[in-house]
Coordinates of C-alpha atoms in Angstrom, one line a residue:
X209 CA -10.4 -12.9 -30.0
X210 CA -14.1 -13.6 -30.2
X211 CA -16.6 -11.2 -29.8
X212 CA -18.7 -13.6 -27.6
X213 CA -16.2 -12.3 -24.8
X214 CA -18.5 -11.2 -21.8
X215 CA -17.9 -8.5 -19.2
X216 CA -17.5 -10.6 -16.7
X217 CA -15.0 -13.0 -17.8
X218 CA -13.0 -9.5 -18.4
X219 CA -13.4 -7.9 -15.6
X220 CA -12.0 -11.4 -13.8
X221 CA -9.4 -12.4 -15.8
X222 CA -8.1 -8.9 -15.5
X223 CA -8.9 -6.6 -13.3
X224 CA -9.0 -9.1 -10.4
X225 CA -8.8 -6.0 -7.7
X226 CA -12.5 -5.2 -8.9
X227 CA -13.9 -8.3 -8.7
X228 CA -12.7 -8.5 -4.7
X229 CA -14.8 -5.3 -3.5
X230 CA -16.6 -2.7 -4.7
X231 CA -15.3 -1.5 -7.5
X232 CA -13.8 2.2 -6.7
X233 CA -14.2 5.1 -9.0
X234 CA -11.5 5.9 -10.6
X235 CA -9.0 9.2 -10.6
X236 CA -8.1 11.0 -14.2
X237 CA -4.8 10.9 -16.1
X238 CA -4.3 12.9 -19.2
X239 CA -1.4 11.4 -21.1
X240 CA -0.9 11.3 -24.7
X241 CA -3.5 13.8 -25.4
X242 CA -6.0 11.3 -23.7
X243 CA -8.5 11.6 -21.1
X244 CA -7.8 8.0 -19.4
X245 CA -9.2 6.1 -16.2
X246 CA -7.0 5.7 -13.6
X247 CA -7.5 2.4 -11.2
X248 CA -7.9 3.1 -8.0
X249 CA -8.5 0.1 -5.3
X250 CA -6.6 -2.1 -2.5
X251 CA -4.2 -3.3 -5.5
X252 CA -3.2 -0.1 -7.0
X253 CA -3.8 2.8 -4.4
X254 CA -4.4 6.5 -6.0
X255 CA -0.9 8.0 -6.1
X256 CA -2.1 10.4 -3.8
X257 CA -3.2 7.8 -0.8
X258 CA 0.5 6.7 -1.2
X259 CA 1.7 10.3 0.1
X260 CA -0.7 10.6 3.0
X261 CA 1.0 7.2 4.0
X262 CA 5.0 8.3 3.1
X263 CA 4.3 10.9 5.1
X264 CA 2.5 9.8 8.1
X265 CA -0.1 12.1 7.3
X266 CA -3.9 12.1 7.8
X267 CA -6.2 12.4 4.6
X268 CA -8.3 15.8 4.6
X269 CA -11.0 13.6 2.8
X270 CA -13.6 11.4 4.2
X271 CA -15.2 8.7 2.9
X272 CA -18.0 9.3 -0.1
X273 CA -19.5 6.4 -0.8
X274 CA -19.1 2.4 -0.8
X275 CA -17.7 3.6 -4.2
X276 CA -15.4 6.1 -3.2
X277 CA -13.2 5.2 0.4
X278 CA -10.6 7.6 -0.1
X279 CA -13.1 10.4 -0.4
X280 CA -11.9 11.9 -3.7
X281 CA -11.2 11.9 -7.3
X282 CA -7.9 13.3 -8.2
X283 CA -6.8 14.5 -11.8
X284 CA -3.4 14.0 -13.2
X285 CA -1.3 14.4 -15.9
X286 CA 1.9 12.9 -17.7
X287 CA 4.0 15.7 -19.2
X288 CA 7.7 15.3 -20.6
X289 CA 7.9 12.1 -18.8
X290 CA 6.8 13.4 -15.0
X291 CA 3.7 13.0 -13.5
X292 CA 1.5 16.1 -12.0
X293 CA -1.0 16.3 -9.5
X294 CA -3.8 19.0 -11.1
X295 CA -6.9 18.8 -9.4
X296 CA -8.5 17.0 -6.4
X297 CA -12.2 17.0 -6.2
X298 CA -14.4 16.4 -3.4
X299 CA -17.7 16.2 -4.8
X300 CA -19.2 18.9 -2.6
X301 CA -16.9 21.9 -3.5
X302 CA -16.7 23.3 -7.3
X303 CA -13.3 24.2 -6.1
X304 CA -9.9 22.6 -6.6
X305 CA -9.5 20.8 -3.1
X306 CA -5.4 21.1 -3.9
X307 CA -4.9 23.8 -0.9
X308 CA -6.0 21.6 1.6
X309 CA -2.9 19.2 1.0
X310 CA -0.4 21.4 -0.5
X311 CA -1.4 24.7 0.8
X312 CA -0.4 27.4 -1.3
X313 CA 2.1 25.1 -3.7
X314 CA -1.5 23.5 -4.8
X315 CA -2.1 26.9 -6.6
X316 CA -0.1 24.9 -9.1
X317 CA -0.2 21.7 -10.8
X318 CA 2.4 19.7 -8.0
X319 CA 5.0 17.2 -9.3
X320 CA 4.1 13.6 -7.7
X321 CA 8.5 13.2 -7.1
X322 CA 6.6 11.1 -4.0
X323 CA 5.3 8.3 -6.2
X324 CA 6.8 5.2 -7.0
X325 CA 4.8 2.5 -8.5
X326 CA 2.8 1.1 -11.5
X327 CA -0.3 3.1 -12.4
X328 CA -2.8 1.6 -14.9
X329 CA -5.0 3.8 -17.0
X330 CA -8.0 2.5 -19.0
X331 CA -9.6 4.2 -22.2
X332 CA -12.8 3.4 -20.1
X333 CA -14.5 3.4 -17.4
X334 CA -17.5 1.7 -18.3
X335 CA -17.7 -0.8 -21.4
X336 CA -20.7 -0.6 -23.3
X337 CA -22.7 -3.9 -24.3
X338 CA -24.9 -3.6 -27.5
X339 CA -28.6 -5.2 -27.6
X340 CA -27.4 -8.3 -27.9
X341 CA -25.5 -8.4 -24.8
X342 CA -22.0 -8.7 -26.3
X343 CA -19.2 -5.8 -25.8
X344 CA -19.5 -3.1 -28.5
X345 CA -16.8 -2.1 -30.6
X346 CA -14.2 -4.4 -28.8
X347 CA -10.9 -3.6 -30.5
X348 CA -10.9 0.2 -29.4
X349 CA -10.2 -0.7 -25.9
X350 CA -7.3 -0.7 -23.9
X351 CA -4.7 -0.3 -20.9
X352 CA -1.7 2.0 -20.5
X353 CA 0.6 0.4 -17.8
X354 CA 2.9 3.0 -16.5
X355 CA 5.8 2.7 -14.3
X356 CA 6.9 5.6 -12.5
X357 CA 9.6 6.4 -10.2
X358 CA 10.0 9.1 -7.8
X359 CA 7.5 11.1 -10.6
X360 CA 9.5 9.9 -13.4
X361 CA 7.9 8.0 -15.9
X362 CA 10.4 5.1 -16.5
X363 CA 8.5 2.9 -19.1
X364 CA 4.6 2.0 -20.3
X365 CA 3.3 -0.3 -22.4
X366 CA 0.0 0.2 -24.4
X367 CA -1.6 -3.2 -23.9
X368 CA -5.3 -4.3 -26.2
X369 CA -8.0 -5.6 -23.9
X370 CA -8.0 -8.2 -26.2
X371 CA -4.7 -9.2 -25.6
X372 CA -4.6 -9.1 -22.0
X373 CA -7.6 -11.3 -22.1
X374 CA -6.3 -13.9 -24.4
X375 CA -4.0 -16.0 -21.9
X376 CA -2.8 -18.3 -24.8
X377 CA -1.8 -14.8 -26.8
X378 CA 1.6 -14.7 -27.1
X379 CA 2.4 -11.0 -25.5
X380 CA 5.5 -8.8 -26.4
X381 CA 8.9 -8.5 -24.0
X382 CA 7.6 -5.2 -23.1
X383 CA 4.2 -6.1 -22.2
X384 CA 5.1 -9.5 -20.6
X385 CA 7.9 -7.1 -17.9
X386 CA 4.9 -4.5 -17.1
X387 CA 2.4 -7.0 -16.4
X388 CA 4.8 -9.5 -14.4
X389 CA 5.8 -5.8 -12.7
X390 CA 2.3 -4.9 -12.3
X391 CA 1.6 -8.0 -10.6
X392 CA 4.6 -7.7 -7.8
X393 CA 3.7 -4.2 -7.2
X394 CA -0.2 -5.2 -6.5
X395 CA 1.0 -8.0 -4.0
X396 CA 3.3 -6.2 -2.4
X397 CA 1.2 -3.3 -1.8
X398 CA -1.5 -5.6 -0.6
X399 CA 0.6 -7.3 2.2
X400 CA 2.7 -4.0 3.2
X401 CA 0.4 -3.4 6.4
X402 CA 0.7 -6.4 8.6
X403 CA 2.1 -6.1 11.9
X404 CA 5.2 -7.8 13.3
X405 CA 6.0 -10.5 16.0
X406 CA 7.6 -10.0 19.1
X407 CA 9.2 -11.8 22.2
X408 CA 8.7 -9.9 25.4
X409 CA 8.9 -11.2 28.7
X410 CA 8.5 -14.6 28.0
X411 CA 5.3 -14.0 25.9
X412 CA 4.3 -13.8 22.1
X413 CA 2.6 -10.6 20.8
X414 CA 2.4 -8.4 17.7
X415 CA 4.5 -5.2 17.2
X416 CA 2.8 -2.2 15.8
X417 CA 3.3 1.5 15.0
X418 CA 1.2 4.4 13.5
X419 CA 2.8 3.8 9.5
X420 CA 1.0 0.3 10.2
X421 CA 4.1 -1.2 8.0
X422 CA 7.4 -3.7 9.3
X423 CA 9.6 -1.2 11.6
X424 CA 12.3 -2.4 9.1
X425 CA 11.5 0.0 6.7
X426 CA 12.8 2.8 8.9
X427 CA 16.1 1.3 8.7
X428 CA 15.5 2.2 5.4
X429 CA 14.3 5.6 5.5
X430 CA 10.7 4.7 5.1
X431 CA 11.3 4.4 1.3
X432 CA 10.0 1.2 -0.5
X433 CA 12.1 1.3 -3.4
X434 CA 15.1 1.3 -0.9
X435 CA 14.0 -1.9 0.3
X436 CA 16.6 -4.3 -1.5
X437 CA 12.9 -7.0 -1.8
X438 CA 10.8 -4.4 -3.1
X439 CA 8.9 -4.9 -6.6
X440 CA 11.6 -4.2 -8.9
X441 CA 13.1 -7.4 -7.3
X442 CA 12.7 -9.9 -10.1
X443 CA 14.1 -13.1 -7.9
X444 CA 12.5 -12.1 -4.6
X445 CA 10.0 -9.6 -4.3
X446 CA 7.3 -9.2 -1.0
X447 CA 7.1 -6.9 1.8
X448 CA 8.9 -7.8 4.8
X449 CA 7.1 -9.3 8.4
X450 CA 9.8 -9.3 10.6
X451 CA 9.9 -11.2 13.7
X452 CA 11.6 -9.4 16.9
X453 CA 12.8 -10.2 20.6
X454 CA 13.7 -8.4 23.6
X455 CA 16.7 -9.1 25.9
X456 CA 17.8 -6.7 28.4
X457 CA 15.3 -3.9 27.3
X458 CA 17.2 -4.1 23.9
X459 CA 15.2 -5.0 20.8
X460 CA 17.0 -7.3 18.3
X461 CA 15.7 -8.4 14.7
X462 CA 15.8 -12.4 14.5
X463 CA 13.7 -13.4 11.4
X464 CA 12.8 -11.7 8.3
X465 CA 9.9 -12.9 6.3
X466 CA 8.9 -12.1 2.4
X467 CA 5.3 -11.6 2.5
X468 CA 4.1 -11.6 -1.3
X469 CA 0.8 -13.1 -3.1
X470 CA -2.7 -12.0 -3.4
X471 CA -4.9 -14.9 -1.9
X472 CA -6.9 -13.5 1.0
X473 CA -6.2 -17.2 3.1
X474 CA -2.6 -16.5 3.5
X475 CA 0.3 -15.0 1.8
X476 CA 2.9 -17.0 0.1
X477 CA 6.5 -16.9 2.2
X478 CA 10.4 -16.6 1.6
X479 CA 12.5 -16.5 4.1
X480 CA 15.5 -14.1 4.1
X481 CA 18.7 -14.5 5.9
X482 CA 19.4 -11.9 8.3
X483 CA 23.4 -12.0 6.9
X484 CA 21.7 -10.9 3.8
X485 CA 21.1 -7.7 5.2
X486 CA 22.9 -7.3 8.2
X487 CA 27.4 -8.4 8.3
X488 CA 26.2 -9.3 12.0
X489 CA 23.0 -11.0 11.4
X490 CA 23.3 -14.0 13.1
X491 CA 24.9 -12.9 16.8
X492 CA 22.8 -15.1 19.2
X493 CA 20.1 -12.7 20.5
X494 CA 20.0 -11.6 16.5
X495 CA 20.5 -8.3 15.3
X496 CA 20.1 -5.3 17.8
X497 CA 17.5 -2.6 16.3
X498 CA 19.7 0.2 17.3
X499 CA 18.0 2.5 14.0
X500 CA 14.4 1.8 16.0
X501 CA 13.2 5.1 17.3
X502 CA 9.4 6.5 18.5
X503 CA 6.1 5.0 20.4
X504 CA 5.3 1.4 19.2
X505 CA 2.1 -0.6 20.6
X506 CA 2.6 -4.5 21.7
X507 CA -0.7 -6.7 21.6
X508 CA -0.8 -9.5 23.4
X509 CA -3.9 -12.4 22.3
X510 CA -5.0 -15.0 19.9
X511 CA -5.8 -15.5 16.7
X512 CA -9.7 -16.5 16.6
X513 CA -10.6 -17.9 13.0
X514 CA -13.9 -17.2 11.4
X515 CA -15.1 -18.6 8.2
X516 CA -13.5 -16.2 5.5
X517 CA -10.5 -15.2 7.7
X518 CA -8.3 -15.6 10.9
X519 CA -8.4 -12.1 13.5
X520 CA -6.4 -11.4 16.3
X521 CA -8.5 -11.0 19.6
X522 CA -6.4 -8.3 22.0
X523 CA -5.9 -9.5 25.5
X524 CA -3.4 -6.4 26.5
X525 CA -2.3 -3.2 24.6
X526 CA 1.4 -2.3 26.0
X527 CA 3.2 1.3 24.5
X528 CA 6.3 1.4 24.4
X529 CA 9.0 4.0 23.7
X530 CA 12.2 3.2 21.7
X531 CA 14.8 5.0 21.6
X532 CA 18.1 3.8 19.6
X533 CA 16.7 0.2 19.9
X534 CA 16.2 0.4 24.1
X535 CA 12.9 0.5 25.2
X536 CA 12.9 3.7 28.0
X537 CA 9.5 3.7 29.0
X538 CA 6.1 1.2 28.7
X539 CA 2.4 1.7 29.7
X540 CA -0.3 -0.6 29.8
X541 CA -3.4 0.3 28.1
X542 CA -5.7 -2.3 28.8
X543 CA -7.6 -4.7 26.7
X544 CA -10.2 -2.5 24.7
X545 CA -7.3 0.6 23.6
X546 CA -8.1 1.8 20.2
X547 CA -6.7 4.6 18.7
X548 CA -9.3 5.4 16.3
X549 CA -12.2 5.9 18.8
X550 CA -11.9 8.3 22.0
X551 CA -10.3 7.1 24.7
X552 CA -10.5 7.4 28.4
X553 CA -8.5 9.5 30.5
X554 CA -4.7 8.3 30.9
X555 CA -2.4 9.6 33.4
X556 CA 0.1 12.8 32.3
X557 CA 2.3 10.1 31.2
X558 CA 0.7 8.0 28.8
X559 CA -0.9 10.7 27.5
X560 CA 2.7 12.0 25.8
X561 CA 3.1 9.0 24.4
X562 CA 0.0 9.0 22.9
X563 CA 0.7 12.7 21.4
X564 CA 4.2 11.4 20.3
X565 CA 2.3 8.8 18.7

């Protein structure tokens, strides 16, 4: 590889989830006796963020900086094959922020058995350029790609900067599975929170709910990796968008979508049989959501497309309640509901909805 490589065709050809937004700083990994970069952005999430959202729980932290969204660095470690949780820092207390997740199990360094995914540690975090301009001492750098599962470390490969830079380079098995695993766990990742279709009284709108992810993952226990498409999938990997309707207050699954791909236009799309998941798939209103249970929100409106992307402009917010796929009980909310800013006074109601929410 020649030295003549710049930053910036490295930072692109590789690390393509920096080059999309700021770039985030970055949690610790000790491994291998190692103090190591771990990336944190949209395509790889810090293993932490990922058990705020399994657990439909609200992060402590607030946002730092530009830099820093999640509003935190945490410190792990890789020890006999599991990986720890040690330290979380704030950056405004000298003390371990651990307590205010864990409570008094952050005393100690907390086994991640919540984490599935690939991490991907660097041996930098900055890459120094000498007075010429070109990248100094090139050859010392590189990536660990890690695959772990439920905490357990399953495999990692050691991958040269050089070699993950050099397209024509021919890479080893090993390093060829963790990058092409790398790569469905980023997309998938990145299209997990899109909301669903629905039919409802003769009209089109998008089905929602607090996890922000397909209702068909509570079929399956909320748990990615029982997901039969998730990224371990070689043939078909991509995070389901399901498409629902609703006959006789009874909410049935009809279509199931593959959401996968990084492009910020549109994702690529596969198709999936409902007899591929379901023995009675393909009755005539579809398959009845009888799993479905909790408060879901149906927007009605229109997508409005603006230069870099396509939003949805709400005409009518509608909660529901779902119990054993029947909906019991629906609100309207009006056009401007948000759950993230205060809202105005509901009747008695709505407003136990809201709190079930």
């Amino acid at each position: 590889m020649k030295q003549k490589i710049t930053i910036l065709f490295i930072i692109l050809s590789i690390f393509m989830a920096r080059a999309f937004s700021t770039e985030q700083d970055p949690d610790i990994l000790n491994f291998q006796e190692q103090k190591l970069y771990l990336q944190t952005g949209w395509g790889h999430p810090s293993p932490l963020e990922t058990y705020f959202l399994q657990n439909n729980k609200n992060s402590p932290f607030k946002m730092l900086s530009s830099a820093n969204y999640r509003g935190f660095i945490a410190t792990w470690k890789i020890e006999k094959d599991k990986l720890y949780l040690t330290y979380i820092d704030n950056e405004k207390s000298k003390k371990n922020q651990m307590y205010k997740v864990f409570g008094k199990k952050g005393k100690e360094a907390v086994f991640a058995d919540w984490f599935s995914g690939v991490i991907v540690a660097d041996n930098y975090y900055f890459l120094e350029l000498g007075e010429d301009g070109k990248i100094k001492n090139l050859d010392t750098y590189f990536s660990y790609y890690i695959y772990v599962r439920k905490g357990f470390v399953q495999n990692y490969a050691k991958i040269p900067i050089t070699e993950l830079s050099n397209k024509s380079k021919v890479k080893s098995p090993q390093t060829q599975e963790m990058i092409s695993l790398n790569q469905r766990y980023i997309s998938y990742y990145f299209r997990l929170w899109s909301d669903d279709s629905i039919s409802y009284k003769n009209q089109e709108g998008r089905l929602t709910r607090k996890e922000e992810t397909s209702p068909i993952l509570s079929y399956y226990s909320e748990d990615n990796l029982l997901w039969p498409y998730n990224w371990e999938n070689k043939e078909k990997s991509g995070a389901p968008h399901c498409t629902w309707n609703v006959a006789d207050n009874k909410i049935y699954l009809t279509d199931v979508t593959l959401y996968s791909g990084t492009r910020f236009d549109e994702p690529d799309k596969t198709t999936i049989s409902l007899s591929e998941l379901f023995k009675d798939g393909n009755t005539k209103n579809g398959h009845f959501a009888n799993w479905l249970n909790g408060i879901f929100i149906i927007q009605y409106g229109h997508d409005v497309k603006e230069e870099y992307y396509t939003r949805f402009e709400v005409r009518e917010n509608i909660i529901i309640k779902v119990k054993n796929g029947i909906i019991e009980k629906e609100y309207a909310l009006g056009k401007d509901f948000d759950f993230s800013k205060k809202q105005k006074q509901y009747p008695p109601e709505i407003e136990a909805l809201l709190k079930q929410w």
